[in-house]
Coordinates of C-alpha atoms (C1' of nucleotides) in Angstrom, one line a residue:
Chain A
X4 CA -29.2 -1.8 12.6
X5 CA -25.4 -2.0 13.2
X6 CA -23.0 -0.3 11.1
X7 CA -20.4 -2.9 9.8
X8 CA -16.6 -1.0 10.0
X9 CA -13.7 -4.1 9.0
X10 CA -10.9 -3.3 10.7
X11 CA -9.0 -1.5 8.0
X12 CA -11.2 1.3 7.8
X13 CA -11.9 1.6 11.2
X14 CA -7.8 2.3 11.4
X15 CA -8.5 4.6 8.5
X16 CA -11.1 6.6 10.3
X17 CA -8.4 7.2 13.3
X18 CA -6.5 8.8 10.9
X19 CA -7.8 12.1 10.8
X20 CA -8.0 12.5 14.4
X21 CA -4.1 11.8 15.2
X22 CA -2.2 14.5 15.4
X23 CA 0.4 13.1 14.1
X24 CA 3.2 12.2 13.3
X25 CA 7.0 12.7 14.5
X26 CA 9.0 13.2 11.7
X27 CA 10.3 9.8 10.2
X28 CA 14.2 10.9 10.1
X29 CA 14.3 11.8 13.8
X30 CA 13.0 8.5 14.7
X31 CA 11.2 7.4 17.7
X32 CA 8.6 6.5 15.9
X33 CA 6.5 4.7 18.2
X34 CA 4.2 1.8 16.9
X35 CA 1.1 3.4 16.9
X36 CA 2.5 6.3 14.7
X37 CA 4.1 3.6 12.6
X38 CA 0.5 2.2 12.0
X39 CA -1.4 5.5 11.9
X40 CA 1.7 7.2 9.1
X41 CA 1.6 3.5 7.0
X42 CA -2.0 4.0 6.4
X43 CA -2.2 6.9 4.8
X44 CA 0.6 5.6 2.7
X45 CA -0.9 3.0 2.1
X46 CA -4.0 5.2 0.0
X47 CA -1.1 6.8 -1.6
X48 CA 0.0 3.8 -2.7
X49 CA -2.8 3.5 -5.5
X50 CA -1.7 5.2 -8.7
X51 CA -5.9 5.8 -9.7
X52 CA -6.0 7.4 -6.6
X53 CA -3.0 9.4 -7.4
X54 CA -4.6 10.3 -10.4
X55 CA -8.0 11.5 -8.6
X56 CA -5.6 14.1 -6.9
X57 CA -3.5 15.0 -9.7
X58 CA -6.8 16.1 -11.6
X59 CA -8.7 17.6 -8.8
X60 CA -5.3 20.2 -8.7
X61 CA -5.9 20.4 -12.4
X62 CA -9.6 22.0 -12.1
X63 CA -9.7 25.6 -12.3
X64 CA -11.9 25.6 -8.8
X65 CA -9.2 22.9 -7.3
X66 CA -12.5 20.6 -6.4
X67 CA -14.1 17.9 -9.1
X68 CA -17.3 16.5 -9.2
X69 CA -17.4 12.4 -8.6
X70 CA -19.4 12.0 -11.9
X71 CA -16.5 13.6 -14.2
X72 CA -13.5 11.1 -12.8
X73 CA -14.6 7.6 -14.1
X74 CA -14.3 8.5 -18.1
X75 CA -10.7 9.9 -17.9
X76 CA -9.5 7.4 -15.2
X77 CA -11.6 4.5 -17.3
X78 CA -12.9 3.3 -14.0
X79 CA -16.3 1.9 -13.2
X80 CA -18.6 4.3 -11.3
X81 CA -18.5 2.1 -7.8
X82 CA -14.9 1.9 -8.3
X83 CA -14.1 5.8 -8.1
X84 CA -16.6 6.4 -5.2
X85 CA -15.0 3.0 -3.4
X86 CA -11.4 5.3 -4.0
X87 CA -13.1 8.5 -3.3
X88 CA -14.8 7.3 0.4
X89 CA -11.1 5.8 1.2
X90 CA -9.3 8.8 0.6
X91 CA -11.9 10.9 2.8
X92 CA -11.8 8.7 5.0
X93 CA -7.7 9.1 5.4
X94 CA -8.4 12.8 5.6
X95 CA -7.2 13.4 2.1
X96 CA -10.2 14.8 0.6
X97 CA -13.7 17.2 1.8
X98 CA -16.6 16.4 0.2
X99 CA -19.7 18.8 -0.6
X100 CA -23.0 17.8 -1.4
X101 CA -24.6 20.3 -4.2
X102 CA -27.5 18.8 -5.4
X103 CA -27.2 15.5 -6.7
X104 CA -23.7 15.7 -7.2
X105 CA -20.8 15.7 -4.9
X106 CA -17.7 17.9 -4.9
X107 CA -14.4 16.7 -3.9
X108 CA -11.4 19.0 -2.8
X109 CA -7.9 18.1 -1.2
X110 CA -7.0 18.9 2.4
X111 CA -3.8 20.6 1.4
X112 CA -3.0 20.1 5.5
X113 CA -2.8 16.3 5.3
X114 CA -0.4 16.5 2.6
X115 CA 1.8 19.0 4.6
X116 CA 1.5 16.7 7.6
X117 CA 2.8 14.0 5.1
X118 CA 5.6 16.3 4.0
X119 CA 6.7 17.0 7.6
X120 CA 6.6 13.4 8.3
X121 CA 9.2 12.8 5.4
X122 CA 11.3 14.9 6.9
Chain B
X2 CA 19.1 -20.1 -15.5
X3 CA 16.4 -17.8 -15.6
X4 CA 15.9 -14.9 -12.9
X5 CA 12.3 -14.7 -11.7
X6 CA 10.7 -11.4 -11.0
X7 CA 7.3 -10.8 -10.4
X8 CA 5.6 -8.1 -11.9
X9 CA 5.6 -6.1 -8.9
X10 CA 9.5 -6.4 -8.4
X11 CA 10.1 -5.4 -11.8
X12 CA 7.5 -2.0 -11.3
X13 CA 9.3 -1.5 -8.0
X14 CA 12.9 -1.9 -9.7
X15 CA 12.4 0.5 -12.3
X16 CA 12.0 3.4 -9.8
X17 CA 14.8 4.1 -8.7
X18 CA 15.9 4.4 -12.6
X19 CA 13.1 7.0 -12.6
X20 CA 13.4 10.9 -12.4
X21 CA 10.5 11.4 -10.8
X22 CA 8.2 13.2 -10.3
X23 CA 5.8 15.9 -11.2
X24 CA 4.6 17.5 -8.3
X25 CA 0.9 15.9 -7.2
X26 CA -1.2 19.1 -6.8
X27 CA 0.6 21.0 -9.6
X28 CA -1.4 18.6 -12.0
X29 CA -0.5 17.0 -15.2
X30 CA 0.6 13.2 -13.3
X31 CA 0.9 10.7 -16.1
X32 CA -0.5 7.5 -15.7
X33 CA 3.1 5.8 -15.4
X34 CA 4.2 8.8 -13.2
X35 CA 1.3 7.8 -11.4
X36 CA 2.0 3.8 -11.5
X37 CA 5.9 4.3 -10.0
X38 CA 4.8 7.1 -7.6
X39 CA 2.2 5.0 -6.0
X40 CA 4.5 1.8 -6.1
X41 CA 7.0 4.5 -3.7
X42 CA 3.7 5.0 -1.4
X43 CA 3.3 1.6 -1.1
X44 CA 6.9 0.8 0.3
X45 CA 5.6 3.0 2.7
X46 CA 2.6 2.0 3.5
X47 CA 3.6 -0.5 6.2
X48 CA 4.1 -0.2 9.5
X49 CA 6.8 -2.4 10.1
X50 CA 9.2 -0.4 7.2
X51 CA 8.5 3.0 8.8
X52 CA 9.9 1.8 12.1
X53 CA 12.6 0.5 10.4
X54 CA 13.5 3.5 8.5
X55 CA 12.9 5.1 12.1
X56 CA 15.1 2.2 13.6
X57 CA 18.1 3.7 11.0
X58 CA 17.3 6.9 11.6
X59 CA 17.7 7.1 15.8
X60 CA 21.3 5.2 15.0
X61 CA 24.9 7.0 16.2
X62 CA 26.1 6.1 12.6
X63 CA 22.9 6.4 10.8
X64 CA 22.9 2.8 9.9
X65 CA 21.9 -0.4 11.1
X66 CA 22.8 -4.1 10.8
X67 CA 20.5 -6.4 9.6
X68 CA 20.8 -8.7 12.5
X69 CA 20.1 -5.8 15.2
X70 CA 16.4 -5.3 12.9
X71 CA 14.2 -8.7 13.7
X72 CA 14.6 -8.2 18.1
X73 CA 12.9 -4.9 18.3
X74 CA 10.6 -5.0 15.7
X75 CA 9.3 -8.9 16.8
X76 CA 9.7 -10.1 13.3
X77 CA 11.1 -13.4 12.4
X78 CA 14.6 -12.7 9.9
X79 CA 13.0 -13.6 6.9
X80 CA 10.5 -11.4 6.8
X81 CA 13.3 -8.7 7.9
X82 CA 15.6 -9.5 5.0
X83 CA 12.4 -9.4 2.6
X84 CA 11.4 -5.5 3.7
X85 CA 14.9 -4.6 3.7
X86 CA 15.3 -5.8 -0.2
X87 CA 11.9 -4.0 -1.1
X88 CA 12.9 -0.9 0.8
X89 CA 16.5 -1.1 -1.0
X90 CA 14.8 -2.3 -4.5
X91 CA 12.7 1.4 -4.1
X92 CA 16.0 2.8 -3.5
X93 CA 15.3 3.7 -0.3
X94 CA 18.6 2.5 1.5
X95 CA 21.6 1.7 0.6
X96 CA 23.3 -1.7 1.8
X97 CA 26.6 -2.1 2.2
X98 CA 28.3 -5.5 3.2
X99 CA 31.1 -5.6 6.0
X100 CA 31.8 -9.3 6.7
X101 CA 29.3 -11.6 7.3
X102 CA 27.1 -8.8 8.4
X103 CA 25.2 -6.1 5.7
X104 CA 24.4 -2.8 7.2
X105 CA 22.4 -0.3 5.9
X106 CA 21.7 3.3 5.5
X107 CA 19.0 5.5 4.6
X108 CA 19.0 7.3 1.3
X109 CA 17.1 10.9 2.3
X110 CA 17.6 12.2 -1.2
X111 CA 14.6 9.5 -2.4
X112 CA 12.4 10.7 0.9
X113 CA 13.0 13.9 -0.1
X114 CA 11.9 13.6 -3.5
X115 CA 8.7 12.3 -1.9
X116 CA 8.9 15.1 -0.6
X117 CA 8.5 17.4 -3.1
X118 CA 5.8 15.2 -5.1
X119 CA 3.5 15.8 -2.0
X120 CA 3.7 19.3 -2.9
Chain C
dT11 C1' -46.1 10.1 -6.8
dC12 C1' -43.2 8.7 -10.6
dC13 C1' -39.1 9.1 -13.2
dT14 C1' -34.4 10.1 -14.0
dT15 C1' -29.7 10.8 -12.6
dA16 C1' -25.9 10.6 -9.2
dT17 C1' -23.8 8.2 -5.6
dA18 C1' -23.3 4.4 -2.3
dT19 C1' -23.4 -0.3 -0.9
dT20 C1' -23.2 -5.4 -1.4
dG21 C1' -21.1 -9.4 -2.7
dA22 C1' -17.9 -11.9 -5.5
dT23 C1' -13.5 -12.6 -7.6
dG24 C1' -8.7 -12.4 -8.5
dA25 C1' -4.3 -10.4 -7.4
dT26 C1' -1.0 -8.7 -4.2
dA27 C1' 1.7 -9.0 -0.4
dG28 C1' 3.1 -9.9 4.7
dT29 C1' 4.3 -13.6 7.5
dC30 C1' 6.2 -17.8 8.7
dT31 C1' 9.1 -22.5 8.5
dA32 C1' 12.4 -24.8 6.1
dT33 C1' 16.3 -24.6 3.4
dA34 C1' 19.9 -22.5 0.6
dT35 C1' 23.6 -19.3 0.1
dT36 C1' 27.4 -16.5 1.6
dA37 C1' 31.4 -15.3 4.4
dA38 C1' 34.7 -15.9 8.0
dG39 C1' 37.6 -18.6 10.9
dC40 C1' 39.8 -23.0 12.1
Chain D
dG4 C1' 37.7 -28.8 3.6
dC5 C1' 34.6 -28.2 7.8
dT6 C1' 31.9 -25.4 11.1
dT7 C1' 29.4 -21.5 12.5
dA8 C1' 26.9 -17.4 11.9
dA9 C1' 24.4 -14.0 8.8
dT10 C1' 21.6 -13.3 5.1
dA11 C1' 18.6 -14.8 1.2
dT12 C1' 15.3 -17.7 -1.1
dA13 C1' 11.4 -21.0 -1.7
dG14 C1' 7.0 -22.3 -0.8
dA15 C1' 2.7 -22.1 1.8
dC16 C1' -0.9 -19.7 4.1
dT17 C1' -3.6 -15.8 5.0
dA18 C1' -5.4 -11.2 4.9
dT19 C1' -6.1 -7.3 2.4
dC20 C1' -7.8 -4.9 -1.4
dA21 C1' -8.9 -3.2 -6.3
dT22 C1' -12.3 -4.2 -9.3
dC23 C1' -16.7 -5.1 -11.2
dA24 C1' -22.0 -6.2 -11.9
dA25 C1' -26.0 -5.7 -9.5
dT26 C1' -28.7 -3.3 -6.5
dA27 C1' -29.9 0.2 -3.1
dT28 C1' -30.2 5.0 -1.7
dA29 C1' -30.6 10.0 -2.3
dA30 C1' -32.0 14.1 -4.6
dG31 C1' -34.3 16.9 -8.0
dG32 C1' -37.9 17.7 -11.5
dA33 C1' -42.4 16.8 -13.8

DNA sequence: TCCTTATATTGATGATAGTCTATATTAAGC
DNA sequence: GCTTAATATAGACTATCATCAATATAAGGA
């Protein structure tokens, strides 16, 4: 059985293996970068998601569990994990399986990388 | 005559009239924090602005011409002038009109206030 | 095995937004 | 005023995507 990937998230999967990115005020930003850096805008670009990290650095343990996010974001369950799997995907976010519930952290690293590439 | 503004111009116009912005992992993001944060990311989030804004950046004069934007980036001038006004609407250049010509210039203090809300 | 709970996926829908062509506006020079 | 060149706007088309209800899958306990 073949895994269907559209095209977005398959572009959102190279994510976490770039290197990247060359920092946006020194330009030379080559096309690919362009791409690679808009993406992970792009899942910035969502103010729930925003939200999902601005509480996760609110827990005590810096990590949330999947089921506590759709009450205070008033989200529907397939909604958060749909946010969750995209900003994993981008690199964002670890998961951890414990039990029947998952644990999400953030990747402080990618948002450094972001920082750099503002620079 | 009335103006029309959509209701994603108007979100993006009121950002640069914004402060701005609690930082992302020290917690505490407000919802409309959240909504004008993400409406920044968004800006972002396409490939054909960041080479722009990389475009501006490689410049003697740290400025570009309008006209000099559509050759390298293979886009017609339309679709130019329309990132151009969203990048400038999210106060992220400044224009400046010489002539027939408008040149513009990257504003780093609003990338640098990205900056810090990434951290 | 069955039941319950947590999470993921599917499929549909509506909204947003990038792109173009065509046209309008603005500014400068004659 | 007229002409030319630069920029902006209007309108149409398309792709992307956030969201949901419904359903499937995964994991633990009885």
């Amino acid at each position: 059985m073949a895994v269907h990937i559209d095209a977005c998230q398959y572009k959102i999967m190279n994510i976490s293996k770039t290197t990247c990115c060359a920092p946006l005020l020194s330009g030379g930003l080559t096309p690919d970068e362009a791409v690679n850096l808009a993406a992970i805008f792009r899942v910035l670009g969502e103010p729930a998601r925003l939200q999902m990290l601005s509480l996760i650095a609110t827990q005590p343990n810096q990590e949330v569990c999947a089921c506590e996010l759709a009450a205070p974001l008033g989200l529907a369950q397939p909604t958060v994990s749909h946010h969750l799997k995209v900003m994993h995907q981008a690199g964002l976010l670890e998961r951890e399986r414990r039990g029947t519930w998952i644990y999400y952290r953030i990747l402080p690293e990618k948002l450094a990388m972001l920082r750099t590439s503002l620079a």
